[in-house]
CSV table of C-alpha atoms and ligand atoms in Angstrom, one decimal:
chain,number,residue,atom,x,y,z
A,11,MET,CA,-14.7,18.2,-20.7
A,12,PRO,CA,-14.3,17.1,-17.0
A,13,ARG,CA,-15.4,19.3,-14.2
A,14,SER,CA,-12.8,21.7,-12.8
A,15,SER,CA,-11.3,21.1,-9.4
A,16,VAL,CA,-13.8,23.4,-7.7
A,17,GLY,CA,-16.5,20.8,-8.5
A,18,ARG,CA,-18.5,22.8,-11.1
A,19,PRO,CA,-18.5,22.7,-14.9
A,20,VAL,CA,-15.7,24.5,-16.6
A,21,ARG,CA,-16.6,28.1,-17.6
A,22,VAL,CA,-15.6,29.0,-21.1
A,23,LEU,CA,-15.9,32.2,-23.1
A,24,VAL,CA,-15.6,31.7,-26.9
A,25,THR,CA,-15.3,34.9,-28.9
A,26,GLY,CA,-16.8,34.9,-32.4
A,27,ALA,CA,-19.1,32.0,-31.7
A,28,SER,CA,-22.0,33.2,-33.9
A,29,ARG,CA,-20.7,31.0,-36.7
A,30,GLY,CA,-17.8,29.1,-38.2
A,31,ILE,CA,-15.0,27.8,-36.0
A,32,GLY,CA,-16.2,29.6,-32.8
A,33,ARG,CA,-19.7,28.2,-33.1
A,34,ASP,CA,-18.5,24.6,-33.5
A,35,THR,CA,-16.0,25.1,-30.6
A,36,ALA,CA,-18.8,26.4,-28.3
A,37,LYS,CA,-21.0,23.4,-29.3
A,38,LEU,CA,-18.3,20.9,-28.8
A,39,LEU,CA,-17.3,22.2,-25.4
A,40,ALA,CA,-20.9,22.4,-24.2
A,41,HIS,CA,-21.4,18.8,-25.3
A,42,ARG,CA,-18.4,17.9,-23.2
A,43,GLY,CA,-20.0,19.5,-20.1
A,44,ALA,CA,-18.7,23.1,-20.1
A,45,ASP,CA,-20.7,26.2,-19.3
A,46,LEU,CA,-20.6,28.6,-22.3
A,47,ALA,CA,-20.4,32.4,-22.8
A,48,ILE,CA,-21.1,32.7,-26.5
A,49,HIS,CA,-19.8,35.9,-28.0
A,50,ALA,CA,-21.0,37.6,-31.1
A,51,ASN,CA,-20.7,41.0,-32.6
A,52,GLU,CA,-23.1,41.6,-35.6
A,53,HIS,CA,-24.9,38.2,-35.6
A,54,VAL,CA,-26.3,38.2,-32.1
A,55,PRO,CA,-29.5,36.5,-33.2
A,56,ALA,CA,-27.4,33.5,-34.5
A,57,ALA,CA,-25.6,33.4,-31.2
A,58,GLU,CA,-28.9,33.5,-29.3
A,59,THR,CA,-30.3,30.6,-31.4
A,60,LEU,CA,-27.2,28.6,-30.5
A,61,ALA,CA,-27.5,29.4,-26.8
A,62,ARG,CA,-31.2,28.4,-26.9
A,63,GLU,CA,-30.3,25.1,-28.6
A,64,LEU,CA,-27.7,24.3,-26.0
A,65,VAL,CA,-29.9,25.3,-23.1
A,66,LYS,CA,-32.7,23.1,-24.5
A,67,GLU,CA,-30.2,20.2,-24.6
A,68,GLY,CA,-29.6,20.8,-20.8
A,69,HIS,CA,-26.4,22.8,-21.1
A,70,HIS,CA,-25.7,26.2,-19.6
A,71,ALA,CA,-25.1,29.0,-22.1
A,72,PHE,CA,-25.6,32.7,-22.5
A,73,VAL,CA,-24.7,35.4,-25.1
A,74,VAL,CA,-22.4,38.3,-24.7
A,75,ARG,CA,-21.9,41.1,-27.3
A,76,GLY,CA,-19.1,43.4,-28.4
A,77,ASP,CA,-17.1,44.8,-31.2
A,78,LEU,CA,-13.5,43.7,-30.5
A,79,GLY,CA,-12.3,46.7,-32.6
A,80,LYS,CA,-13.7,49.2,-30.0
A,81,SER,CA,-12.0,49.3,-26.6
A,82,ALA,CA,-15.2,50.5,-24.8
A,83,GLU,CA,-17.1,47.5,-26.2
A,84,VAL,CA,-14.3,45.1,-25.1
A,85,ASP,CA,-14.8,46.5,-21.6
A,86,LEU,CA,-18.6,46.0,-21.8
A,87,LEU,CA,-18.1,42.5,-23.1
A,88,ALA,CA,-15.8,41.6,-20.1
A,89,LYS,CA,-18.3,43.2,-17.7
A,90,SER,CA,-21.1,41.0,-19.1
A,91,VAL,CA,-19.0,37.9,-18.4
A,92,GLU,CA,-18.0,39.1,-14.9
A,93,ARG,CA,-21.7,39.8,-14.1
A,94,ARG,CA,-22.5,36.1,-14.6
A,95,TRP,CA,-19.3,34.5,-13.3
A,96,ASP,CA,-16.9,35.3,-10.5
A,97,SER,CA,-14.1,33.5,-12.3
A,98,LEU,CA,-13.4,32.3,-15.9
A,99,ASP,CA,-11.6,29.0,-16.6
A,100,VAL,CA,-11.0,29.1,-20.4
A,101,LEU,CA,-10.8,32.2,-22.7
A,102,ILE,CA,-10.9,31.3,-26.3
A,103,GLN,CA,-10.0,34.2,-28.5
A,104,ASN,CA,-11.4,33.1,-31.9
A,105,ALA,CA,-13.2,36.1,-33.3
A,106,GLY,CA,-11.5,37.7,-36.4
A,107,THR,CA,-11.9,39.1,-39.8
A,108,TYR,CA,-9.9,38.6,-43.0
A,109,PRO,CA,-10.0,41.8,-45.0
A,110,ARG,CA,-8.2,41.7,-48.4
A,111,VAL,CA,-6.5,44.6,-49.9
A,112,ALA,CA,-3.2,45.1,-51.7
A,113,PHE,CA,-0.6,46.7,-49.5
A,114,PRO,CA,0.0,49.8,-51.7
A,115,GLU,CA,-3.7,50.6,-51.6
A,116,MET,CA,-4.2,50.0,-47.9
A,117,SER,CA,-5.7,53.0,-46.1
A,118,ASP,CA,-4.7,53.9,-42.6
A,119,GLU,CA,-8.3,53.2,-41.6
A,120,GLU,CA,-8.2,49.6,-43.1
A,121,LEU,CA,-4.9,49.0,-41.4
A,122,ARG,CA,-6.1,50.4,-38.0
A,123,ARG,CA,-9.4,48.4,-38.1
A,124,CYS,CA,-7.7,45.1,-39.0
A,125,LEU,CA,-5.1,45.5,-36.2
A,126,GLU,CA,-7.8,46.6,-33.7
A,127,VAL,CA,-10.1,43.6,-34.4
A,128,ASN,CA,-7.5,40.9,-34.8
A,129,LEU,CA,-4.8,41.9,-32.4
A,130,LEU,CA,-5.5,44.8,-30.0
A,131,GLY,CA,-9.0,43.6,-29.2
A,132,PRO,CA,-7.8,40.1,-28.1
A,133,ILE,CA,-5.0,41.7,-26.2
A,134,ARG,CA,-7.3,44.1,-24.4
A,135,LEU,CA,-9.9,41.4,-23.7
A,136,THR,CA,-7.1,39.2,-22.2
A,137,ARG,CA,-6.0,42.1,-20.0
A,138,ARG,CA,-9.5,42.9,-19.0
A,139,LEU,CA,-10.4,39.3,-18.0
A,140,LEU,CA,-7.1,38.4,-16.4
A,141,GLY,CA,-8.4,38.9,-12.9
A,142,SER,CA,-11.3,36.5,-13.6
A,143,LEU,CA,-8.9,33.9,-15.1
A,144,GLN,CA,-6.5,34.1,-12.2
A,145,ARG,CA,-9.4,33.2,-9.8
A,146,SER,CA,-9.8,29.9,-11.7
A,147,PRO,CA,-8.0,26.9,-10.4
A,148,SER,CA,-6.7,26.0,-13.8
A,149,PRO,CA,-6.9,28.9,-16.3
A,150,ARG,CA,-6.4,28.5,-20.0
A,151,ILE,CA,-6.0,31.1,-22.8
A,152,ILE,CA,-6.2,30.0,-26.4
A,153,PHE,CA,-5.8,32.3,-29.4
A,154,VAL,CA,-6.9,31.4,-32.9
A,155,SER,CA,-4.2,32.7,-35.2
A,156,SER,CA,-3.7,31.6,-38.8
A,157,ILE,CA,-1.3,29.8,-41.1
A,158,LEU,CA,-0.9,33.2,-42.7
A,159,ALA,CA,1.0,34.4,-39.6
A,160,PHE,CA,3.8,32.0,-40.7
A,161,THR,CA,3.5,32.1,-44.5
A,162,GLY,CA,2.4,35.7,-45.1
A,163,SER,CA,-0.6,36.8,-47.1
A,164,THR,CA,-0.8,38.5,-50.4
A,165,ARG,CA,-3.5,41.2,-50.1
A,166,GLY,CA,-3.6,40.5,-46.4
A,167,ALA,CA,-0.4,41.9,-44.9
A,168,HIS,CA,-2.2,43.6,-42.1
A,169,TYR,CA,-4.1,40.4,-41.2
A,170,ALA,CA,-0.9,38.3,-41.3
A,171,ALA,CA,0.8,40.9,-39.1
A,172,ALA,CA,-2.0,40.8,-36.6
A,173,LYS,CA,-2.1,37.0,-36.5
A,174,ALA,CA,1.7,36.9,-36.1
A,175,GLY,CA,1.3,39.4,-33.3
A,176,LEU,CA,-1.0,37.0,-31.5
A,177,VAL,CA,1.7,34.3,-31.5
A,178,GLY,CA,4.3,36.6,-30.0
A,179,PHE,CA,1.7,37.8,-27.4
A,180,ALA,CA,0.7,34.3,-26.5
A,181,ARG,CA,4.3,33.2,-26.1
A,182,SER,CA,5.0,36.2,-23.9
A,183,LEU,CA,2.0,35.5,-21.7
A,184,ALA,CA,3.0,31.8,-21.5
A,185,ARG,CA,6.2,33.0,-19.8
A,186,GLU,CA,4.7,35.8,-17.8
A,187,LEU,CA,1.6,34.1,-16.4
A,188,ALA,CA,3.3,30.7,-15.7
A,189,PRO,CA,2.9,28.6,-13.8
A,190,HIS,CA,-0.8,29.2,-13.1
A,191,VAL,CA,-2.1,30.1,-16.6
A,192,THR,CA,-1.4,28.2,-19.8
A,193,VAL,CA,-1.5,30.1,-23.0
A,194,ASN,CA,-1.5,28.5,-26.5
A,195,VAL,CA,-2.3,29.2,-30.1
A,196,VAL,CA,-4.2,27.2,-32.8
A,197,ALA,CA,-3.2,28.2,-36.3
A,198,PRO,CA,-5.8,26.9,-38.9
A,199,GLY,CA,-5.1,26.6,-42.6
A,200,ALA,CA,-8.0,26.8,-45.0
A,201,VAL,CA,-11.3,26.1,-43.2
A,202,ASP,CA,-14.7,25.9,-44.7
A,203,THR,CA,-16.4,29.0,-43.2
A,204,GLU,CA,-17.7,32.5,-44.3
A,205,ILE,CA,-14.0,33.6,-44.6
A,206,LEU,CA,-13.6,31.4,-47.7
A,207,SER,CA,-17.0,32.2,-49.2
A,208,GLY,CA,-15.5,34.7,-51.7
A,209,ASP,CA,-13.6,31.9,-53.4
A,210,THR,CA,-14.4,31.1,-57.0
A,211,PRO,CA,-14.6,27.4,-57.8
A,212,GLU,CA,-11.3,27.7,-59.6
A,213,ARG,CA,-9.6,29.4,-56.7
A,214,ARG,CA,-11.0,26.7,-54.3
A,215,ALA,CA,-9.7,23.9,-56.5
A,216,ALA,CA,-6.3,25.6,-56.6
A,217,ARG,CA,-6.4,25.9,-52.9
A,218,VAL,CA,-7.2,22.2,-52.4
A,219,ALA,CA,-4.5,21.1,-54.9
A,220,ARG,CA,-1.8,22.7,-52.6
A,221,ILE,CA,-3.0,20.9,-49.5
A,222,PRO,CA,-1.4,17.5,-48.9
A,223,LEU,CA,-4.6,16.1,-47.3
A,224,ARG,CA,-6.4,17.3,-50.5
A,225,ARG,CA,-9.3,19.0,-48.9
A,226,ILE,CA,-10.4,22.1,-47.0
A,227,GLY,CA,-10.7,21.6,-43.2
A,228,THR,CA,-13.9,21.7,-41.3
A,229,PRO,CA,-14.6,24.1,-38.5
A,230,LEU,CA,-15.1,21.1,-36.2
A,231,GLU,CA,-11.6,19.8,-36.9
A,232,VAL,CA,-10.3,23.1,-35.6
A,233,ALA,CA,-12.7,23.0,-32.7
A,234,HIS,CA,-11.2,19.6,-31.7
A,235,ALA,CA,-7.7,21.1,-31.6
A,236,ILE,CA,-9.0,24.0,-29.4
A,237,ALA,CA,-10.8,21.6,-27.2
A,238,PHE,CA,-7.6,19.6,-26.7
A,239,LEU,CA,-5.8,22.8,-25.5
A,240,ALA,CA,-8.7,23.6,-23.2
A,241,SER,CA,-8.7,20.1,-21.7
A,242,PRO,CA,-6.7,18.6,-18.8
A,243,ASP,CA,-5.0,16.5,-21.4
A,244,ALA,CA,-3.0,19.6,-22.4
A,245,SER,CA,-1.9,20.4,-18.8
A,246,TYR,CA,1.9,20.4,-19.8
A,247,VAL,CA,1.4,22.4,-23.0
A,248,THR,CA,2.0,26.2,-22.9
A,249,GLY,CA,3.4,28.7,-25.4
A,250,ALA,CA,2.7,26.2,-28.2
A,251,THR,CA,1.2,26.7,-31.6
A,252,LEU,CA,-1.0,23.8,-32.8
A,253,HIS,CA,-1.1,23.9,-36.6
A,254,VAL,CA,-4.4,22.5,-38.1
A,255,ASN,CA,-3.8,22.8,-41.9
A,256,GLY,CA,-3.9,19.4,-43.6
A,257,GLY,CA,-0.1,19.6,-44.1
A,258,LEU,CA,-0.2,22.9,-46.0
A,259,LEU,CA,2.7,24.2,-43.8
A,260,LEU,CA,5.3,21.7,-43.0
A,261,GLU,CA,8.3,23.2,-41.1
B,25,LIG,N1,-11.7,30.0,-42.1
B,25,LIG,C1,-10.4,29.9,-42.3
B,25,LIG,O1,-10.0,29.5,-43.4
B,25,LIG,C2,-9.5,30.5,-41.3
B,25,LIG,C3,-8.1,30.2,-41.5
B,25,LIG,C4,-7.2,30.7,-40.6
B,25,LIG,C5,-7.6,31.4,-39.5
B,25,LIG,N2,-8.9,31.6,-39.2
B,25,LIG,C6,-9.3,32.4,-38.1
B,25,LIG,O2,-10.2,31.6,-37.3
B,25,LIG,C7,-11.1,32.5,-36.6
B,25,LIG,C8,-12.5,32.1,-36.9
B,25,LIG,O3,-12.7,32.3,-38.3
B,25,LIG,P1,-14.0,31.7,-39.1
B,25,LIG,O4,-13.5,31.2,-40.3
B,25,LIG,O5,-14.8,30.8,-38.2
B,25,LIG,O6,-14.7,33.1,-39.4
B,25,LIG,P2,-16.3,33.5,-39.5
B,25,LIG,O7,-17.1,32.3,-39.8
B,25,LIG,O8,-16.2,34.6,-40.5
B,25,LIG,O9,-16.6,34.0,-38.1
B,25,LIG,C9,-16.0,35.1,-37.5
B,25,LIG,C10,-16.5,35.4,-36.1
B,25,LIG,O10,-15.7,36.5,-35.6
B,25,LIG,C11,-16.7,37.5,-35.2
B,25,LIG,N3,-16.2,38.8,-35.4
B,25,LIG,C12,-15.9,39.4,-36.7
B,25,LIG,N4,-15.6,40.7,-36.5
B,25,LIG,C13,-15.7,40.9,-35.2
B,25,LIG,C14,-15.5,42.1,-34.4
B,25,LIG,N5,-15.2,43.3,-35.0
B,25,LIG,N6,-15.7,42.1,-33.1
B,25,LIG,C15,-16.1,40.9,-32.5
B,25,LIG,N7,-16.3,39.8,-33.2
B,25,LIG,C16,-16.1,39.8,-34.5
B,25,LIG,C17,-18.0,37.2,-35.9
B,25,LIG,O11,-19.1,37.7,-35.2
B,25,LIG,P3,-20.4,38.2,-35.8
B,25,LIG,O12,-20.8,37.2,-36.9
B,25,LIG,O13,-21.4,38.3,-34.7
B,25,LIG,O14,-20.1,39.6,-36.4
B,25,LIG,C18,-18.0,35.7,-36.1
B,25,LIG,O15,-18.6,35.1,-35.0
B,25,LIG,C19,-10.7,33.9,-37.0
B,25,LIG,O16,-9.9,34.5,-36.1
B,25,LIG,C20,-10.0,33.7,-38.3
B,25,LIG,O17,-9.1,34.7,-38.6
B,25,LIG,C21,-9.9,31.2,-40.1
């Protein structure tokens, strides 16, 4: 990633970078020359290991913590970023959970928690860091939604609703924050991370059979799409959703 117009490395916060898509995104962007704020919630030691690896390789990286489902922790997370940096160039809202429960059995607490983590947390974090972003010469916000925002999810209606909410939110901000800030969405299909670890071999085979490219995606393939939207190559892209799903959803 080239240097920003202020002549310093681009500053990027990746939420949910302890593992999976977020981890590969943080690594990719650091390798392209960005400075990284690596966010984790429960797996802080994994995030610290990643930060140490990147620093050892000569990159700049530090760890920030916070449960996106708790507004006070979102505030502390934003404060940790602001303490290090007077401005933020790229906010990558990747953290998320995919809880499964049939809708008729969904408790109010399950519904609330899913919407807090996957929708309200990212919205609050955006609002909280908007000042820092607006001090950047070329700010970018990227949300990681899901194919399920478009197809719906059996036993994941609350998750699909939250991820669809992110798309509406991103499109709204793309209008409201233009022309200074660009706001985009990446919508992954099935990607090989913890989120799919509950799959039986049969379920995985059935999943693969439905994908035109005949395989599950890798976290790095999603990271490349995110990195494109974070790069100067995407300077005329805003309010867009980039689908990364091996052809599983063809509109
Ligand atoms: N994998 C897929 O097939 C797939 C498909 C479509 C969309 N997505 C979306 O892609 C994003 C990344 O998913 P992934 O597959 O890489 O998942 P993952 O490997 O399970 O990683 C999830 C990340 O989110 C963080 N996180 C979870 N709950 C959090 C909370 N309450 N507060 C703050 N951070 C929290 C985790 O942090 P800790 O580990 O520190 O707790 C972790 O870093 C998610 O938004 C997911 O919905 C994934």
